Coordinates of C-alpha atoms and ligand atoms in Angstrom, one line a residue:
X1 CA -1.0 39.3 8.3
X2 CA 0.8 37.7 5.6
X3 CA 0.2 33.7 5.1
X4 CA 1.0 31.3 2.5
X5 CA -2.2 29.4 0.8
X6 CA -2.3 26.9 -1.2
X7 CA -5.4 27.6 -4.2
X8 CA -4.9 24.0 -6.4
X9 CA -1.7 21.3 -7.3
X10 CA 1.3 24.0 -7.8
X11 CA -0.5 27.1 -6.9
X12 CA 0.5 28.4 -4.0
X13 CA 0.6 32.1 -3.0
X14 CA 1.9 34.1 -0.2
X15 CA -1.5 36.9 0.4
X16 CA -2.8 39.1 3.3
X17 CA -4.9 36.9 5.8
X18 CA -6.9 38.1 8.4
X19 CA -4.5 38.7 11.7
X20 CA -4.4 36.0 14.3
X21 CA -5.3 36.4 17.4
X22 CA -6.5 34.7 20.9
X23 CA -10.5 33.2 20.5
X24 CA -10.4 30.8 23.2
X25 CA -8.6 31.2 26.7
X26 CA -6.5 28.6 26.1
X27 CA -5.0 30.2 22.8
X28 CA -1.8 31.6 22.5
X29 CA -0.5 33.7 19.4
X30 CA 3.1 33.1 18.6
X31 CA 4.7 35.4 16.0
X32 CA 6.3 33.0 13.8
X33 CA 10.5 33.6 13.5
X34 CA 11.3 30.5 11.4
X35 CA 9.0 27.8 9.7
X36 CA 9.9 25.4 6.8
X37 CA 8.2 23.6 4.1
X38 CA 7.4 20.2 4.9
X39 CA 7.6 17.2 2.3
X40 CA 3.8 16.1 3.4
X41 CA 3.1 19.7 2.2
X42 CA 4.3 18.5 -1.2
X43 CA 1.6 15.9 -1.9
X44 CA -1.0 18.6 -1.9
X45 CA 0.9 20.5 -4.2
X46 CA 0.9 17.4 -6.5
X47 CA -3.0 16.6 -6.4
X48 CA -4.8 19.1 -5.0
X49 CA -8.3 20.4 -6.7
X50 CA -8.8 24.1 -7.1
X51 CA -10.2 25.3 -4.3
X52 CA -12.0 28.8 -4.2
X53 CA -10.7 29.8 -0.7
X54 CA -7.3 28.0 -0.5
X55 CA -6.5 26.0 2.2
X56 CA -3.7 27.5 4.4
X57 CA -0.5 26.0 4.5
X58 CA 2.7 24.7 7.2
X59 CA 2.7 23.2 10.6
X60 CA 6.1 23.6 11.3
X61 CA 7.8 26.8 13.2
X62 CA 9.3 28.7 15.7
X63 CA 8.3 31.9 17.1
X64 CA 7.9 34.7 20.1
X65 CA 4.9 34.2 22.1
X66 CA 2.8 37.7 21.6
X67 CA -0.3 36.8 23.5
X68 CA -2.2 34.6 25.5
X69 CA -6.1 33.0 26.5
X70 CA -6.8 33.9 30.2
X71 CA -6.5 30.3 30.6
X72 CA -2.4 30.1 29.6
X73 CA -0.4 29.2 32.9
X74 CA 2.6 28.0 31.3
X75 CA 3.3 30.5 28.2
X76 CA 3.7 34.3 28.8
X77 CA 4.5 37.2 26.0
X78 CA 8.1 37.1 24.6
X79 CA 8.4 33.2 25.6
X80 CA 10.7 31.8 22.4
X81 CA 8.2 28.3 21.8
X82 CA 8.6 25.2 19.4
X83 CA 5.6 23.9 18.0
X84 CA 5.2 20.1 17.3
X85 CA 3.0 20.1 13.8
X86 CA -0.2 19.3 15.5
X87 CA -1.7 20.6 18.3
X88 CA -2.8 19.1 21.5
X89 CA -3.8 19.7 25.3
X90 CA -1.4 17.4 27.2
X91 CA -3.7 16.0 29.8
X92 CA -6.5 13.7 28.1
X93 CA -5.5 9.4 27.9
X94 CA -3.9 9.8 25.0
X95 CA -1.6 12.9 25.3
X96 CA -0.9 11.3 29.0
X97 CA 1.2 8.2 27.1
X98 CA 2.5 10.1 24.9
X99 CA 0.4 9.9 21.9
X100 CA -0.6 13.6 21.8
X101 CA -1.8 13.1 17.4
X102 CA -4.2 11.0 18.8
X103 CA -5.1 14.0 21.5
X104 CA -9.6 14.1 22.4
X105 CA -9.1 17.8 22.5
X106 CA -6.2 18.1 19.4
X107 CA -6.2 19.0 15.9
X108 CA -3.9 20.3 13.1
X109 CA -2.8 23.5 11.9
X110 CA -4.0 25.2 8.7
X111 CA -7.7 24.6 8.7
X112 CA -10.9 24.9 11.6
X113 CA -10.0 28.6 11.6
X114 CA -6.5 27.8 13.1
X115 CA -3.7 29.4 11.1
X116 CA -1.0 27.5 8.7
X117 CA 2.9 27.7 10.5
X118 CA 3.9 29.3 7.1
X119 CA 2.8 33.0 7.8
X120 CA 3.2 35.7 9.8
X121 CA 1.3 34.6 13.0
X122 CA -0.3 32.2 14.3
X123 CA -3.1 31.1 16.4
X124 CA -2.1 28.0 18.6
X125 CA -5.4 26.4 20.3
X126 CA -4.1 24.6 23.8
X127 CA -1.3 26.5 24.1
X128 CA 0.3 24.7 27.6
X129 CA -0.3 21.5 26.0
X130 CA 1.6 22.2 22.6
X131 CA 4.3 24.5 22.9
X132 CA 7.3 23.8 24.0
X133 CA 9.5 27.1 25.5
X134 CA 12.9 26.8 24.1
X135 CA 16.3 28.5 26.6
X136 CA 17.8 30.6 23.4
X137 CA 17.2 33.4 22.2
X138 CA 15.0 34.5 19.1
X139 CA 18.0 34.4 16.3
X140 CA 20.0 31.5 18.1
X141 CA 22.1 29.7 15.5
X142 CA 20.7 26.8 16.5
X143 CA 17.2 27.7 15.1
X144 CA 17.4 25.7 12.0
X145 CA 18.3 22.7 14.0
X146 CA 15.4 23.6 17.0
X147 CA 13.1 23.7 14.1
X148 CA 13.1 20.0 12.7
X149 CA 12.0 19.3 16.8
X150 CA 8.5 20.4 15.0
X151 CA 8.4 17.2 12.5
X152 CA 10.9 15.8 10.6
X153 CA 13.4 14.6 13.7
X154 CA 10.3 13.7 15.9
X155 CA 9.7 11.9 12.7
X156 CA 12.9 10.1 12.3
X157 CA 13.3 9.1 15.8
X158 CA 9.3 7.8 15.7
X159 CA 10.5 5.6 13.0
X160 CA 13.8 4.8 14.9
X161 CA 11.5 3.8 18.1
X162 CA 8.9 1.7 16.2
X163 CA 11.4 -0.2 14.0
X164 CA 13.0 -0.5 17.6
X165 CA 16.0 0.8 16.6
X166 CA 18.6 -0.2 19.5
X167 CA 22.4 -0.9 20.1
X168 CA 24.0 -3.7 17.9
X169 CA 21.2 -3.5 15.3
X170 CA 21.3 -3.4 11.7
X171 CA 18.8 -0.7 10.4
X172 CA 17.9 0.0 6.7
X173 CA 16.3 3.4 5.7
X174 CA 14.2 3.5 2.9
X175 CA 14.2 7.2 1.9
X176 CA 16.7 9.9 1.8
X177 CA 14.5 13.3 2.0
X178 CA 14.6 15.4 5.5
X179 CA 13.0 12.3 7.4
X180 CA 15.1 9.9 5.9
X181 CA 18.2 11.8 6.8
X182 CA 16.3 12.4 10.4
X183 CA 15.9 8.7 10.6
X184 CA 19.4 8.1 10.0
X185 CA 20.2 10.6 13.0
X186 CA 18.0 9.0 15.4
X187 CA 19.1 5.2 14.3
X188 CA 23.2 6.4 15.2
X189 CA 21.8 8.4 18.2
X190 CA 19.9 5.4 19.5
X191 CA 23.0 2.7 19.1
X192 CA 22.8 0.6 15.8
X193 CA 25.8 -0.6 14.7
X194 CA 24.7 -1.1 10.8
X195 CA 22.7 1.9 9.3
X196 CA 21.8 1.2 5.4
X197 CA 20.2 4.4 3.3
X198 CA 18.3 3.4 0.5
X199 CA 18.5 6.8 -1.5
X200 CA 20.1 7.6 -5.0
X201 CA 21.4 11.3 -4.6
X202 CA 24.5 11.4 -4.2
X203 CA 24.4 14.6 -1.8
X204 CA 21.4 13.2 0.1
X205 CA 23.9 10.5 0.8
X206 CA 27.2 11.6 1.4
X207 CA 25.0 13.7 4.4
X208 CA 23.5 10.5 5.5
X209 CA 26.9 9.0 5.8
X210 CA 28.0 12.2 7.6
X211 CA 24.6 11.5 9.9
X212 CA 26.1 8.4 10.8
X213 CA 25.2 6.1 7.4
X214 CA 27.5 3.0 7.3
X215 CA 26.4 1.8 3.6
X216 CA 24.5 3.2 1.1
X217 CA 22.2 1.4 -1.9
X218 CA 21.1 3.7 -4.7
X219 CA 19.8 0.7 -6.5
X220 CA 15.6 0.3 -6.2
X221 CA 12.9 -2.7 -6.0
X222 CA 14.5 -6.1 -6.2
X223 CA 17.8 -5.0 -6.8
X224 CA 17.8 -2.9 -3.7
X225 CA 16.4 -6.2 -1.8
X226 CA 19.5 -8.3 -3.2
X227 CA 22.1 -5.5 -2.3
X228 CA 20.6 -5.4 1.4
X229 CA 21.0 -9.2 2.2
X230 CA 24.2 -8.8 0.5
X231 CA 25.2 -6.1 3.2
X232 CA 23.5 -8.5 6.2
X233 CA 24.9 -11.6 5.4
X234 CA 21.8 -12.5 3.6
X235 CA 20.0 -12.3 6.7
X236 CA 17.8 -8.4 6.3
X237 CA 18.2 -5.9 8.5
X238 CA 16.6 -5.7 12.1
X239 CA 15.1 -2.7 11.8
X240 CA 13.4 -0.6 8.9
X241 CA 12.4 2.5 8.5
X242 CA 10.0 3.5 6.0
X243 CA 10.0 7.1 5.0
X244 CA 8.7 7.9 1.6
X245 CA 4.8 6.1 2.0
X246 CA 4.9 5.2 -2.3
X247 CA 3.6 2.0 -3.2
X248 CA 6.8 0.8 -4.4
X249 CA 8.9 2.1 -1.8
X250 CA 6.7 0.3 0.9
X251 CA 6.7 -2.6 -0.5
X252 CA 10.7 -2.7 -0.7
X253 CA 11.2 -1.6 2.9
X254 CA 8.3 -4.2 4.1
X255 CA 10.8 -7.2 1.6
X256 CA 14.2 -5.6 3.9
X257 CA 13.1 -6.7 7.4
X258 CA 14.6 -9.8 8.7
X259 CA 12.4 -12.9 10.4
X260 CA 11.4 -10.9 13.8
X261 CA 12.4 -7.8 12.8
X262 CA 10.0 -4.8 12.5
X263 CA 9.2 -1.5 10.5
X264 CA 8.6 1.6 11.5
X265 CA 6.2 3.7 8.7
X266 CA 6.4 7.5 8.8
X267 CA 5.7 8.1 5.4
X268 CA 2.4 9.5 5.0
X269 CA 0.7 6.5 3.1
X270 CA -0.4 7.2 -0.5
X271 CA -2.3 3.6 -0.5
X272 CA -4.9 2.1 1.2
X273 CA -3.4 -1.4 1.0
X274 CA 0.0 -2.4 3.0
X275 CA 2.0 -4.6 0.6
X276 CA 3.8 -8.0 1.3
X277 CA 1.7 -8.3 3.6
X278 CA 2.0 -12.3 3.4
X279 CA 5.7 -12.5 3.3
X280 CA 5.8 -10.4 6.7
X281 CA 3.1 -12.4 8.4
X282 CA 5.3 -15.3 8.0
X283 CA 8.1 -14.0 9.2
X284 CA 6.8 -12.6 12.2
X285 CA 7.5 -8.6 11.1
X286 CA 6.1 -6.4 13.4
X287 CA 4.5 -3.3 11.1
X288 CA 4.4 -0.3 12.9
X289 CA 4.6 3.6 12.9
X290 CA 2.4 6.0 11.8
X291 CA 2.5 10.0 13.0
X292 CA 5.5 10.9 15.2
X293 CA 3.9 12.2 18.4
X294 CA 6.3 14.6 18.0
X295 CA 5.1 16.9 21.8
X296 CA 6.6 13.7 23.5
X297 CA 9.2 13.5 22.0
X298 CA 10.7 17.3 21.9
X299 CA 11.9 17.4 25.5
X300 CA 13.9 14.2 25.0
X301 CA 15.2 15.5 21.8
X302 CA 16.7 18.9 23.0
X303 CA 19.1 18.3 25.1
X304 CA 20.8 16.6 22.4
X305 CA 19.8 19.5 19.9
X306 CA 21.7 22.0 22.5
X307 CA 24.5 20.0 23.3
X308 CA 25.3 20.3 18.8
X309 CA 25.2 15.7 19.8
X310 CA 23.0 15.7 16.8
X311 CA 22.9 18.6 13.9
X312 CA 19.4 17.6 12.0
X313 CA 19.7 21.7 11.3
X314 CA 22.3 20.4 8.2
X315 CA 18.5 19.0 6.3
X316 CA 17.9 22.6 5.9
X317 CA 19.8 23.4 2.2
X318 CA 17.7 26.3 1.2
X319 CA 16.7 29.6 3.2
X320 CA 14.5 31.9 1.9
X321 CA 12.0 34.7 3.0
X322 CA 8.4 34.6 3.4
X323 CA 7.8 35.4 -0.1
X324 CA 9.8 32.9 -1.4
X325 CA 7.8 30.3 0.0
X326 CA 6.1 29.7 -3.7
X327 CA 9.5 29.0 -5.1
X328 CA 10.6 26.9 -2.2
X329 CA 7.6 24.3 -3.2
X330 CA 8.2 24.1 -6.4
X331 CA 12.2 23.6 -5.5
X332 CA 11.7 20.6 -3.4
X333 CA 8.4 19.0 -5.6
X334 CA 11.4 19.4 -8.6
X335 CA 14.3 17.5 -6.3
X336 CA 16.5 20.5 -6.4
X337 CA 16.3 21.4 -2.2
X338 CA 15.9 19.0 0.1
X339 CA 14.0 21.0 2.5
X340 CA 13.6 24.7 2.6
X341 CA 14.0 27.1 5.6
X342 CA 11.6 30.4 5.5
X343 CA 13.0 33.0 7.8
X344 CA 10.3 36.1 8.8
Ligands
LIG401 ZN1 -5.0 15.4 24.8

């Protein structure tokens, strides 16, 4: 079968690899029908050291169950399924409280003999705990929106929950990538009264407004902090969604929260230290967030996607075939594309 392998910064190839097959009795093999390139895939794309063996890529996909191991109970060949971006058993002490990203028997795609999602098929470990059956056909028009449940929509929702978004609240969203845009959707869905998007790409800000953003701030750093203060009666936002992960964006996000506010971090941090640790201490700002337990959110968000109440599929602004994955990385890295959908 063919799959995406990264050999170093800027070096992404689609090539022949060993076919996905059932190894453990709890595995399923899924024939991938839709996959996506993630903003987090761009971190190794920028920085990975050259590798002889390469690294399999992709953790967002939808597909059709092709085969299941003997212990799989809830899935059958032919089921259309979506995966959260990590696999998990669904039964351990952390899964039972909805923190599937810390599953005691879970793991990531693309490592330790598990396939990546940007390929023709994937062996999914702990299939019963991981995969969610979708009540639609394999080529349903909602596929782009359903695919965002794998990661970006779940991650935007996690940012909003971590930042304690709720009715009547003022929300600031740092980052106009796919996660930031999904964070706007999530904030609107949870009843926020004012949603300020921080971003400087006109097309992305326009989409954010269509998703429910009430204000846009294109400034950065200190100027951005001042603009948000002006928009919030000088107080700052109740809830801040940090959807970038770089030091400057995180520092800005920290300074946008009002005293007693909360910050939800979902951008993968690129530095060890959290900036503004002293000012946020004295302002009693709650700092929360981390990788989204997407598996816990898929069932909650799925009805809204199926009803069209939310339209996160609109974050995909480019569609390509598997052979176009390398150019998709380039386009996202050059910020030509917000997010690339791969159809197989
Ligand atoms: Zn678990």
